[in-house]
Amino acid sequence: MKPPQLLKVMMPRRWCHKVETLVLSLLGFSCLLFLLQCGFVSGEDLHRLSGPGGWRRGVRGQPLPECRPNASVANLTGFAELPDHIKDFLRYRHCRHFPLLLDLPGKCGAPEASHQVFLLLAVKSSPDNYERREIIRKTWGQERTFAGIHIRRIFLSGVAANTREARKLNQLLRLEHAEHGDILQWRFVDSFFNLTLKQVLFHTWLESRCPGVRFVFNGDDDVFANTDNMAQYLLGVPGAGDQHLFVGHLITNVGPIREKWSKYYVPEQVTASNSYPPYCGGGGLLMSGYTCHAIYQQSLGIQLFPIDDVYLGMCLEKAGLAPASHVGIRMVGVRVPSSKLESFDPCYYRELLLVHRFVPYEMLVMWEAIRQPDLVCGKNVVVYQSL
């Protein structure tokens, strides 16, 4: 038994310890909020720290329910032998509501005035593709008025899969967003099989923020686009965006690749069908505002599919609309008539709308080359369509 004097000393120490613990807890929570506000702790980390029962908040602050994996897919025949990325796609296929980390509510002005945006350049870009975004901003993606019509630009992005990289890259995107006002970022992992999710989220954003847009260019950040030619072509399209238009590199009479080694591998557990509807290559295509709205409406009732351009073809098919080919959109590059000729000649690109694929420095070089007023091309120069 402790002496009475010792008890008198210990009681206030215990009380002080409780007070100290409370103060430190409050201080730690305040620091966490400060770091989150300053961008040093990502939303992903906060969600991870909150545990499985945590919550997320959408663009306007409303709580979003946590999307749980579908455990029943494990009962599919052959599921255990599937690659991990296919398993993950099947587990989370039903998840299609993710909060915006970076929004652009005024990109098209007020929704009721968004018809004043003639061409919206919606470029799919992974968080780490900073150099590509910067070159696009300086070249074909410049926001400007051309021939009296307004061209606007946005980049569509998710979050890096690696948590440590995501912290840095999220901060990078916030800096770009503050400087250029052109980043749309959602809180989902930016991966090849999530490109369809990115597409669906973009169409949802478009319905809310830019419902009156006339035309949309939708493509990757490694293409060279002659947006002057795009604008001139679209100015000649009947209806000014109020009629169906969906053009690109048309692909028909193909179906799922069943070989596991392929990037485009789609097993029967994802689709039993052996054929795809007609679609245009997702590297770059043009569509009208009318068609964008139709795709959005149909996407509400179509299950996500891992190949984004095929998914758009599914939406068009359900809407009773057809994709079309455009000779000026080359998804496999430009084929010159002889190996002795230089394929990187601006005369082969001057009349095109889009070519895939370009590295950043090539975009800059070609953009400057085709805009030279003294560029002279012989009459016998012909742009050959790649087959």
Short mmCIF file of C-alpha atoms in Angstrom, two decimals:
data_model
loop_
_atom_site.label_atom_id
_atom_site.label_comp_id
_atom_site.label_asym_id
_atom_site.label_seq_id
_atom_site.Cartn_x
_atom_site.Cartn_y
_atom_site.Cartn_z
CA MET A 1 0.00 0.00 0.00
CA LYS A 2 1.36 3.39 -1.10
CA PRO A 3 1.82 6.15 1.47
CA PRO A 4 -0.90 8.84 1.44
CA GLN A 5 1.60 11.54 0.39
CA LEU A 6 2.53 9.57 -2.76
CA LEU A 7 -1.12 9.21 -3.73
CA LYS A 8 -1.54 12.96 -3.51
CA VAL A 9 1.37 13.43 -5.91
CA MET A 10 0.27 10.79 -8.48
CA MET A 11 -3.34 11.91 -8.86
CA PRO A 12 -2.51 15.29 -10.43
CA ARG A 13 0.10 13.65 -12.67
CA ARG A 14 -2.50 11.26 -14.09
CA TRP A 15 -4.83 14.18 -14.68
CA CYS A 16 -2.10 16.12 -16.42
CA HIS A 17 -1.32 13.11 -18.60
CA LYS A 18 -4.95 12.97 -19.79
CA VAL A 19 -4.95 16.67 -20.57
CA GLU A 20 -1.64 16.34 -22.40
CA THR A 21 -2.97 13.44 -24.49
CA LEU A 22 -6.04 15.44 -25.43
CA VAL A 23 -3.99 18.48 -26.42
CA LEU A 24 -1.60 16.39 -28.54
CA SER A 25 -4.51 14.65 -30.28
CA LEU A 26 -6.11 17.97 -31.16
CA LEU A 27 -2.77 19.31 -32.33
CA GLY A 28 -2.19 16.24 -34.54
CA PHE A 29 -5.63 16.52 -36.10
CA SER A 30 -5.08 20.22 -36.78
CA CYS A 31 -1.76 19.42 -38.46
CA LEU A 32 -3.42 16.79 -40.64
CA LEU A 33 -6.04 19.29 -41.79
CA PHE A 34 -3.33 21.86 -42.48
CA LEU A 35 -1.30 19.41 -44.56
CA LEU A 36 -4.36 18.33 -46.48
CA GLN A 37 -5.26 21.94 -47.20
CA CYS A 38 -1.72 22.70 -48.40
CA GLY A 39 -1.60 19.59 -50.58
CA PHE A 40 1.03 17.62 -48.65
CA VAL A 41 -1.43 14.88 -47.72
CA SER A 42 -3.50 13.53 -50.58
CA GLY A 43 -7.17 12.72 -50.52
CA GLU A 44 -6.20 9.10 -51.08
CA ASP A 45 -4.14 9.07 -47.88
CA LEU A 46 -6.97 10.59 -45.88
CA HIS A 47 -9.36 8.00 -47.27
CA ARG A 48 -6.88 5.23 -46.46
CA LEU A 49 -6.41 6.53 -42.92
CA SER A 50 -10.15 6.66 -42.35
CA GLY A 51 -10.40 2.89 -42.86
CA PRO A 52 -12.86 0.73 -44.82
CA GLY A 53 -15.84 2.58 -43.40
CA GLY A 54 -14.54 5.97 -44.50
CA TRP A 55 -16.29 8.48 -46.73
CA ARG A 56 -15.42 10.66 -49.69
CA ARG A 57 -16.88 13.97 -50.76
CA GLY A 58 -17.94 14.98 -54.24
CA VAL A 59 -17.32 18.22 -56.08
CA ARG A 60 -20.06 20.07 -54.19
CA GLY A 61 -19.23 18.52 -50.81
CA GLN A 62 -21.94 15.88 -50.72
CA PRO A 63 -20.86 12.52 -49.24
CA LEU A 64 -20.32 9.76 -51.79
CA PRO A 65 -20.95 6.17 -50.71
CA GLU A 66 -17.94 3.93 -50.64
CA CYS A 67 -17.94 1.61 -53.65
CA ARG A 68 -17.34 -1.91 -52.37
CA PRO A 69 -15.82 -4.63 -54.55
CA ASN A 70 -18.21 -7.20 -55.98
CA ALA A 71 -17.06 -10.38 -54.25
CA SER A 72 -19.46 -12.56 -56.25
CA VAL A 73 -17.29 -12.34 -59.38
CA ALA A 74 -14.91 -14.81 -57.71
CA ASN A 75 -17.53 -17.46 -58.49
CA LEU A 76 -17.11 -16.98 -62.24
CA THR A 77 -15.63 -19.99 -64.00
CA GLY A 78 -11.90 -19.48 -64.52
CA PHE A 79 -11.75 -16.31 -62.42
CA ALA A 80 -8.77 -17.50 -60.38
CA GLU A 81 -6.64 -17.88 -63.53
CA LEU A 82 -7.30 -14.36 -64.82
CA PRO A 83 -4.59 -11.65 -64.67
CA ASP A 84 -4.84 -9.36 -61.66
CA HIS A 85 -5.89 -6.29 -63.66
CA ILE A 86 -8.80 -8.24 -65.15
CA LYS A 87 -9.83 -9.43 -61.70
CA ASP A 88 -9.78 -5.87 -60.41
CA PHE A 89 -11.82 -4.64 -63.37
CA LEU A 90 -14.51 -7.27 -62.71
CA ARG A 91 -14.55 -6.55 -58.97
CA TYR A 92 -15.04 -2.80 -59.45
CA ARG A 93 -16.86 -2.71 -62.78
CA HIS A 94 -20.00 -1.34 -61.15
CA CYS A 95 -18.16 1.64 -59.62
CA ARG A 96 -18.70 4.71 -61.79
CA HIS A 97 -19.18 7.61 -59.37
CA PHE A 98 -15.96 9.29 -58.23
CA PRO A 99 -15.44 12.78 -56.81
CA LEU A 100 -13.72 15.51 -58.74
CA LEU A 101 -10.45 16.64 -57.20
CA LEU A 102 -10.08 19.46 -59.75
CA ASP A 103 -13.09 20.95 -61.49
CA LEU A 104 -13.57 23.55 -64.24
CA PRO A 105 -17.05 24.96 -63.63
CA GLY A 106 -16.46 28.04 -65.77
CA LYS A 107 -14.59 26.49 -68.71
CA CYS A 108 -17.57 26.91 -71.02
CA GLY A 109 -19.05 29.87 -69.20
CA ALA A 110 -22.49 29.33 -67.68
CA PRO A 111 -24.15 26.09 -68.85
CA GLU A 112 -26.89 28.04 -70.66
CA ALA A 113 -24.21 29.98 -72.58
CA SER A 114 -21.98 26.99 -73.36
CA HIS A 115 -23.19 26.90 -76.98
CA GLN A 116 -20.69 29.70 -77.57
CA VAL A 117 -17.88 27.13 -77.30
CA PHE A 118 -17.52 25.79 -80.81
CA LEU A 119 -14.74 23.22 -80.26
CA LEU A 120 -13.74 21.71 -76.92
CA LEU A 121 -10.42 19.84 -76.93
CA ALA A 122 -10.76 17.05 -74.35
CA VAL A 123 -7.36 15.39 -74.04
CA LYS A 124 -6.86 12.21 -72.02
CA SER A 125 -3.64 12.61 -70.03
CA SER A 126 -2.09 10.56 -67.22
CA PRO A 127 -0.87 12.62 -64.22
CA ASP A 128 2.83 12.18 -65.02
CA ASN A 129 2.57 13.37 -68.66
CA TYR A 130 3.49 16.95 -67.78
CA GLU A 131 5.76 17.55 -70.79
CA ARG A 132 3.06 16.45 -73.23
CA ARG A 133 0.51 18.78 -71.67
CA GLU A 134 2.90 21.73 -71.79
CA ILE A 135 3.70 21.20 -75.48
CA ILE A 136 0.01 20.83 -76.35
CA ARG A 137 -0.72 24.11 -74.57
CA LYS A 138 1.93 25.82 -76.71
CA THR A 139 0.92 24.24 -80.02
CA TRP A 140 -2.31 22.73 -81.28
CA GLY A 141 -4.12 22.95 -77.94
CA GLN A 142 -3.96 26.73 -77.62
CA GLU A 143 -7.19 28.27 -76.37
CA ARG A 144 -8.07 30.89 -78.92
CA THR A 145 -10.58 32.35 -81.34
CA PHE A 146 -10.14 31.03 -84.88
CA ALA A 147 -12.24 32.19 -87.83
CA GLY A 148 -14.64 33.73 -85.33
CA ILE A 149 -15.20 30.56 -83.28
CA HIS A 150 -14.02 29.74 -79.75
CA ILE A 151 -11.66 26.81 -79.05
CA ARG A 152 -11.25 25.64 -75.45
CA ARG A 153 -8.99 22.99 -73.87
CA ILE A 154 -9.20 20.54 -70.96
CA PHE A 155 -7.05 17.61 -69.83
CA LEU A 156 -8.76 14.55 -68.33
CA SER A 157 -6.85 12.80 -65.56
CA GLY A 158 -7.14 10.40 -62.65
CA VAL A 159 -4.72 9.63 -59.82
CA ALA A 160 -1.43 7.72 -59.99
CA ALA A 161 -1.60 4.17 -58.62
CA ASN A 162 1.46 4.59 -56.39
CA THR A 163 0.53 6.54 -53.25
CA ARG A 164 3.86 8.33 -52.91
CA GLU A 165 3.87 9.33 -56.58
CA ALA A 166 0.24 10.38 -56.31
CA ARG A 167 1.08 12.92 -53.61
CA LYS A 168 3.64 14.64 -55.83
CA LEU A 169 1.65 14.38 -59.03
CA ASN A 170 -1.55 15.63 -57.41
CA GLN A 171 0.38 18.69 -56.32
CA LEU A 172 1.74 19.08 -59.86
CA LEU A 173 -1.78 18.96 -61.31
CA ARG A 174 -2.95 21.52 -58.76
CA LEU A 175 -0.14 23.85 -59.85
CA GLU A 176 -1.04 23.36 -63.52
CA HIS A 177 -4.70 23.90 -62.70
CA ALA A 178 -3.91 27.16 -60.90
CA GLU A 179 -1.76 28.44 -63.78
CA HIS A 180 -3.67 27.25 -66.83
CA GLY A 181 -7.19 26.36 -65.62
CA ASP A 182 -7.41 23.26 -67.81
CA ILE A 183 -7.24 20.17 -65.55
CA LEU A 184 -10.18 17.89 -64.78
CA GLN A 185 -9.09 15.28 -62.24
CA TRP A 186 -11.13 12.56 -60.57
CA ARG A 187 -10.19 10.37 -57.62
CA PHE A 188 -9.74 7.04 -59.42
CA VAL A 189 -6.59 5.19 -60.48
CA ASP A 190 -5.49 6.39 -63.91
CA SER A 191 -4.86 3.15 -65.80
CA PHE A 192 -5.48 1.68 -69.25
CA PHE A 193 -8.53 -0.30 -68.15
CA ASN A 194 -9.97 2.81 -66.45
CA LEU A 195 -9.99 4.85 -69.66
CA THR A 196 -13.66 3.95 -70.13
CA LEU A 197 -14.40 5.21 -66.64
CA LYS A 198 -12.60 8.44 -67.53
CA GLN A 199 -14.72 8.72 -70.68
CA VAL A 200 -17.99 8.20 -68.80
CA LEU A 201 -17.04 10.71 -66.11
CA PHE A 202 -16.12 13.24 -68.80
CA HIS A 203 -19.53 12.90 -70.48
CA THR A 204 -21.21 13.34 -67.09
CA TRP A 205 -19.20 16.52 -66.53
CA LEU A 206 -20.05 17.72 -70.04
CA GLU A 207 -23.78 17.32 -69.38
CA SER A 208 -23.48 19.44 -66.25
CA ARG A 209 -20.89 22.08 -67.15
CA CYS A 210 -20.90 22.37 -70.94
CA PRO A 211 -24.19 20.97 -72.32
CA GLY A 212 -24.36 23.33 -75.29
CA VAL A 213 -20.88 22.75 -76.75
CA ARG A 214 -20.99 22.44 -80.53
CA PHE A 215 -18.19 19.92 -81.16
CA VAL A 216 -15.69 17.93 -79.09
CA PHE A 217 -12.28 16.58 -80.00
CA ASN A 218 -11.59 13.57 -77.79
CA GLY A 219 -8.11 12.05 -77.94
CA ASP A 220 -4.80 11.12 -76.38
CA ASP A 221 -1.94 13.44 -75.44
CA ASP A 222 0.50 11.80 -77.88
CA VAL A 223 -1.26 12.84 -81.09
CA PHE A 224 -0.53 15.74 -83.38
CA ALA A 225 -3.74 17.60 -84.16
CA ASN A 226 -4.07 20.35 -86.74
CA THR A 227 -6.84 22.20 -84.91
CA ASP A 228 -7.00 24.91 -87.58
CA ASN A 229 -8.00 22.24 -90.09
CA MET A 230 -10.42 20.70 -87.57
CA ALA A 231 -12.17 24.03 -87.11
CA GLN A 232 -12.41 24.62 -90.86
CA TYR A 233 -13.83 21.13 -91.39
CA LEU A 234 -16.39 21.51 -88.59
CA LEU A 235 -17.48 24.92 -89.84
CA GLY A 236 -18.66 23.12 -92.97
CA VAL A 237 -20.62 20.43 -91.10
CA PRO A 238 -24.41 20.96 -91.33
CA GLY A 239 -26.31 21.66 -88.13
CA ALA A 240 -23.50 23.36 -86.16
CA GLY A 241 -23.36 20.47 -83.71
CA ASP A 242 -27.11 19.82 -83.51
CA GLN A 243 -26.87 16.72 -85.73
CA HIS A 244 -25.03 13.44 -85.37
CA LEU A 245 -21.30 13.47 -86.07
CA PHE A 246 -18.75 10.90 -84.95
CA VAL A 247 -15.69 10.59 -87.18
CA GLY A 248 -12.20 9.16 -86.84
CA HIS A 249 -10.22 6.10 -87.84
CA LEU A 250 -13.07 3.64 -88.42
CA ILE A 251 -12.59 0.05 -87.22
CA THR A 252 -15.05 -2.69 -88.22
CA ASN A 253 -15.38 -6.48 -88.22
CA VAL A 254 -13.14 -7.10 -85.21
CA GLY A 255 -13.73 -8.71 -81.85
CA PRO A 256 -12.12 -9.32 -78.47
CA ILE A 257 -8.51 -10.46 -78.30
CA ARG A 258 -8.41 -13.62 -76.21
CA GLU A 259 -4.61 -13.94 -75.84
CA LYS A 260 -3.46 -13.09 -72.30
CA TRP A 261 -0.21 -11.49 -73.47
CA SER A 262 -2.04 -8.69 -75.26
CA LYS A 263 -2.64 -5.26 -73.76
CA TYR A 264 -6.15 -5.54 -75.22
CA TYR A 265 -6.89 -8.98 -73.76
CA VAL A 266 -10.59 -9.33 -72.96
CA PRO A 267 -11.62 -12.76 -71.61
CA GLU A 268 -15.04 -14.35 -71.88
CA GLN A 269 -15.68 -13.50 -68.23
CA VAL A 270 -15.87 -9.86 -69.37
CA THR A 271 -17.84 -10.47 -72.58
CA ALA A 272 -19.01 -13.66 -74.23
CA SER A 273 -19.51 -11.89 -77.56
CA ASN A 274 -16.89 -12.51 -80.23
CA SER A 275 -17.54 -9.29 -82.12
CA TYR A 276 -17.40 -5.57 -81.48
CA PRO A 277 -19.71 -2.97 -83.00
CA PRO A 278 -18.12 -0.50 -85.45
CA TYR A 279 -16.07 2.12 -83.60
CA CYS A 280 -13.37 4.73 -84.12
CA GLY A 281 -9.89 4.45 -82.65
CA GLY A 282 -9.77 6.26 -79.31
CA GLY A 283 -6.49 8.02 -80.05
CA GLY A 284 -8.40 10.88 -81.66
CA LEU A 285 -11.92 11.51 -82.92
CA LEU A 286 -14.44 14.29 -83.45
CA MET A 287 -18.05 14.27 -82.31
CA SER A 288 -20.90 16.76 -82.21
CA GLY A 289 -22.59 18.01 -79.07
CA TYR A 290 -25.68 16.10 -80.20
CA THR A 291 -23.72 12.84 -80.28
CA CYS A 292 -22.03 13.58 -76.95
CA HIS A 293 -25.45 13.84 -75.35
CA ALA A 294 -26.59 10.59 -76.99
CA ILE A 295 -23.50 8.78 -75.69
CA TYR A 296 -24.14 10.07 -72.18
CA GLN A 297 -27.75 8.90 -72.24
CA GLN A 298 -26.86 5.43 -73.50
CA SER A 299 -23.91 5.03 -71.12
CA LEU A 300 -26.30 5.16 -68.18
CA GLY A 301 -27.59 1.73 -69.14
CA ILE A 302 -24.45 0.07 -70.51
CA GLN A 303 -22.04 -1.77 -68.25
CA LEU A 304 -18.46 -0.50 -68.29
CA PHE A 305 -16.16 -2.23 -70.78
CA PRO A 306 -12.35 -2.19 -70.48
CA ILE A 307 -11.62 -0.82 -73.99
CA ASP A 308 -12.82 2.78 -74.11
CA ASP A 309 -13.19 3.24 -77.87
CA VAL A 310 -15.15 -0.01 -78.16
CA TYR A 311 -17.41 1.21 -75.35
CA LEU A 312 -18.19 4.37 -77.32
CA GLY A 313 -19.10 2.13 -80.26
CA MET A 314 -21.48 0.22 -77.98
CA CYS A 315 -23.16 3.48 -76.94
CA LEU A 316 -23.53 4.57 -80.57
CA GLU A 317 -24.98 1.22 -81.58
CA LYS A 318 -27.56 1.35 -78.80
CA ALA A 319 -28.49 4.90 -79.85
CA GLY A 320 -28.95 3.79 -83.46
CA LEU A 321 -26.04 5.96 -84.60
CA ALA A 322 -23.01 4.99 -86.68
CA PRO A 323 -19.36 6.07 -86.55
CA ALA A 324 -17.74 7.22 -89.77
CA SER A 325 -14.27 7.40 -91.26
CA HIS A 326 -12.41 10.63 -91.96
CA VAL A 327 -9.49 10.52 -94.40
CA GLY A 328 -7.67 13.24 -92.48
CA ILE A 329 -7.43 11.26 -89.24
CA ARG A 330 -4.49 8.83 -89.31
CA MET A 331 -4.12 6.64 -86.26
CA VAL A 332 -1.23 4.61 -87.69
CA GLY A 333 0.85 7.48 -89.01
CA VAL A 334 1.48 8.72 -92.52
CA ARG A 335 2.66 6.32 -95.20
CA VAL A 336 4.92 7.92 -97.79
CA PRO A 337 5.16 6.53 -101.35
CA SER A 338 8.88 5.72 -101.07
CA SER A 339 11.33 4.83 -98.30
CA LYS A 340 13.69 7.40 -99.83
CA LEU A 341 11.31 10.23 -98.88
CA GLU A 342 11.30 11.90 -95.49
CA SER A 343 8.09 10.98 -93.65
CA PHE A 344 8.46 13.94 -91.26
CA ASP A 345 7.84 16.41 -94.07
CA PRO A 346 5.30 19.12 -93.17
CA CYS A 347 3.83 18.84 -96.65
CA TYR A 348 2.40 15.45 -95.65
CA TYR A 349 0.73 16.93 -92.55
CA ARG A 350 -0.46 20.32 -93.74
CA GLU A 351 -3.87 19.08 -94.92
CA LEU A 352 -4.50 16.45 -92.23
CA LEU A 353 -6.59 16.73 -89.07
CA LEU A 354 -4.74 14.34 -86.79
CA VAL A 355 -1.81 11.92 -86.75
CA HIS A 356 -0.87 9.39 -84.08
CA ARG A 357 1.74 9.12 -82.60
CA PHE A 358 4.09 12.02 -81.82
CA VAL A 359 6.60 12.63 -79.03
CA PRO A 360 6.47 16.14 -77.51
CA TYR A 361 9.38 17.73 -79.38
CA GLU A 362 7.96 16.47 -82.70
CA MET A 363 4.66 18.23 -81.95
CA LEU A 364 6.45 21.54 -81.48
CA VAL A 365 8.60 21.14 -84.59
CA MET A 366 5.69 20.10 -86.81
CA TRP A 367 3.33 22.78 -85.48
CA GLU A 368 5.82 25.50 -86.34
CA ALA A 369 6.65 23.92 -89.71
CA ILE A 370 3.11 23.68 -91.08
CA ARG A 371 2.39 27.28 -90.08
CA GLN A 372 5.30 28.80 -91.99
CA PRO A 373 3.90 31.22 -94.59
CA ASP A 374 6.70 30.36 -97.03
CA LEU A 375 6.07 26.60 -96.93
CA VAL A 376 6.03 25.36 -100.52
CA CYS A 377 4.79 21.90 -101.42
CA GLY A 378 5.00 20.47 -104.93
CA LYS A 379 1.82 19.69 -106.78
CA ASN A 380 2.78 16.03 -106.94
CA VAL A 381 2.87 15.68 -103.14
CA VAL A 382 0.04 13.39 -102.07
CA VAL A 383 -0.94 12.37 -98.55
CA TYR A 384 -1.38 8.61 -98.66
CA GLN A 385 -4.00 7.06 -96.44
CA SER A 386 -2.70 4.34 -94.13
CA LEU A 387 -4.66 1.13 -94.38
#
